[in-house]
XYZ file of C-alpha atoms in Angstrom:
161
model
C 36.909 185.837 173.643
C 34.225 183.989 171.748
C 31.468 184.924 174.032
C 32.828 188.665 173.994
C 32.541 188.791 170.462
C 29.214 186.970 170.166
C 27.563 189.313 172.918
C 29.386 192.478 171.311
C 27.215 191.352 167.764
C 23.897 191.021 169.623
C 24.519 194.212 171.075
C 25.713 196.167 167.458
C 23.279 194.112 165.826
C 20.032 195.200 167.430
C 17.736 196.994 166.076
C 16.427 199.164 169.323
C 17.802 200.727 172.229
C 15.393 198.254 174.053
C 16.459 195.039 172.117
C 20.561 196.310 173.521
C 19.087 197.248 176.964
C 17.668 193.010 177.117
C 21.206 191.733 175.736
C 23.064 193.278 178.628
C 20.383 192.921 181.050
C 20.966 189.381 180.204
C 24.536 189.250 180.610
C 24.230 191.155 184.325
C 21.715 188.004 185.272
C 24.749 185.645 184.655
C 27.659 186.053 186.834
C 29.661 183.415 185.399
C 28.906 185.318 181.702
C 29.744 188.620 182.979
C 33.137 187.826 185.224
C 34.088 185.909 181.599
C 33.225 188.975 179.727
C 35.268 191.140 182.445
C 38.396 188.507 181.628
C 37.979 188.770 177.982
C 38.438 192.486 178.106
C 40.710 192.555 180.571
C 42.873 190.085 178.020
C 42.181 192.533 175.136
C 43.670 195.456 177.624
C 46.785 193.399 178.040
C 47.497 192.855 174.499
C 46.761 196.350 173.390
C 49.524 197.079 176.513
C 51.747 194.890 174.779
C 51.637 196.238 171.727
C 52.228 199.822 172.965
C 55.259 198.927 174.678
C 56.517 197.339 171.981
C 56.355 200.008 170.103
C 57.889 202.439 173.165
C 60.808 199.971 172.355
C 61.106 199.937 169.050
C 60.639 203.942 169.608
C 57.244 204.428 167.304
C 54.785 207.481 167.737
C 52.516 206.234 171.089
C 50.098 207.848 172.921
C 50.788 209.498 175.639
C 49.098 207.566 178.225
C 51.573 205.026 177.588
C 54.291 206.534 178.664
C 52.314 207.601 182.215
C 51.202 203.842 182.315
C 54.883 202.516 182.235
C 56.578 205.286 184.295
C 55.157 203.959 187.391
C 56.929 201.806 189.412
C 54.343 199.009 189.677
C 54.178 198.452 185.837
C 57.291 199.290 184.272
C 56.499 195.995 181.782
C 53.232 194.415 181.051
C 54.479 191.442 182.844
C 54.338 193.979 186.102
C 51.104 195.989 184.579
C 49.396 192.520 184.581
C 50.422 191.517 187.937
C 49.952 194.359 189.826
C 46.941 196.065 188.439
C 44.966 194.469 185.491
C 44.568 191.121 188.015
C 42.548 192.937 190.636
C 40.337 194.836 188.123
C 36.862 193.692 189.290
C 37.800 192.139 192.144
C 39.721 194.067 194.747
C 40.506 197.125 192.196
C 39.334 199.282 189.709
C 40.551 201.183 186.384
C 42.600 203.784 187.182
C 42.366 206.725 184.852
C 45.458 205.950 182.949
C 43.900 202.648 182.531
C 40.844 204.027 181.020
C 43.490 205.843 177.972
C 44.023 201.998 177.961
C 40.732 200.578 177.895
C 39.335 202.884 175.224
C 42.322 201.971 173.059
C 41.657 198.320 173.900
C 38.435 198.290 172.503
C 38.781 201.378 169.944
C 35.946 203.700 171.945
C 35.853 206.919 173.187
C 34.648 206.500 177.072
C 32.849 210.203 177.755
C 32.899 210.576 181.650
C 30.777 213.217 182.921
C 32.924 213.839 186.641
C 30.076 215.277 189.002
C 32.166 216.405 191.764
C 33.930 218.488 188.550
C 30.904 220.416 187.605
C 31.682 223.758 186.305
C 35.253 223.383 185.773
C 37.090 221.753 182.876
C 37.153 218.735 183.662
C 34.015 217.864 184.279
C 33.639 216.197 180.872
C 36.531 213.745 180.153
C 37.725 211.860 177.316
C 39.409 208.658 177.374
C 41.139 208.699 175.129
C 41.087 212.130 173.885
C 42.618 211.831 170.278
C 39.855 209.817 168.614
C 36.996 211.626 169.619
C 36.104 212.287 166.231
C 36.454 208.973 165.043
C 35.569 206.218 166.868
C 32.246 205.266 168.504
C 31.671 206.791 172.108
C 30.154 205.385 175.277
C 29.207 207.703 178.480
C 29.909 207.307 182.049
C 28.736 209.000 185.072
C 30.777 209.393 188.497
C 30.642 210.872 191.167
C 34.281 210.112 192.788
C 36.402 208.607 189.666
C 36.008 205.267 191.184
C 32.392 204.345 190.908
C 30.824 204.697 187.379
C 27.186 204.402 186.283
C 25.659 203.874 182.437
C 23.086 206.138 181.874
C 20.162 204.655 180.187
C 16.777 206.098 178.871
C 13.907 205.297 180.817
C 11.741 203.302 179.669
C 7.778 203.590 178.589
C 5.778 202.029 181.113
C 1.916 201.650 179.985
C -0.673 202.530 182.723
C -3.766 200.765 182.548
């Protein structure tokens, strides 16, 4: 969680889109770094799960991804979310789009995915979540089959001699 937090600083704390495009180009060199980063979040996912389903118990306002996450058979609990789904996350799984509600609550960020293969239609601009939109920061996505995503970046200046 330490290194999470340190390289989420150097990230908010630069001063230039290029300065944030070297911290995580850094991170993507390091394969030990990155699988801990993928861990740390992945931890930060199950607590936010945790608390949400405490307070399905305890019957408290919740989003409604929640109650899609636990309906399903494989994670009734968090024990079950965590063993069935959060574990293979970045190794023989992915998010699934309930688990992006998840995510964005998990790290308090709006996750903009622009769905290709929905051009023209409704959906192909999705929030996750979709009731902080207004206030919290946003990141964007780009897939082309809700299973692969890209970050789009700006090109950079290249000077010609």
């Amino acid at each position: 969680m330490q290194l999470l937090k340190r390289k989420w600083l150097a990230v908010v704390e630069s001063s230039s889109a290029e300065e944030r495009q070297a911290v995580c180009d850094e991170i993507f060199r390091n394969e030990e770094e990155e699988y801990s980063l993928l861990e740390a979040v992945k931890l930060l996912m199950l607590n936010t799960a945790i608390e949400l389903y405490n307070d399905m118990q305890q019957e408290k306002d919740v989003p409604i991804f929640c109650w899609l996450l636990f309906a399903r058979d494989s994670s009734d609990t968090p024990c079950t979310f965590l063993s069935n789904h959060l574990n293979q996350v970045g190794f023989s799984g992915g998010l699934e789009q309930v688990e992006m509600f998840l995510l964005g609550y998990a790290l308090e960020l709006t996750i903009n995915v622009y769905r290709l293969y929905k051009f023209e239609t409704d959906e192909f601009l999705t929030f996750y979540p979709d009731d902080h939109k207004e206030d919290w920061p946003a990141v964007s996505l780009i897939t082309e089959d809700d299973r692969h995503y890209n970050v789009p970046v700006q090109k950079q200046n290249t000077a010609r001699l």
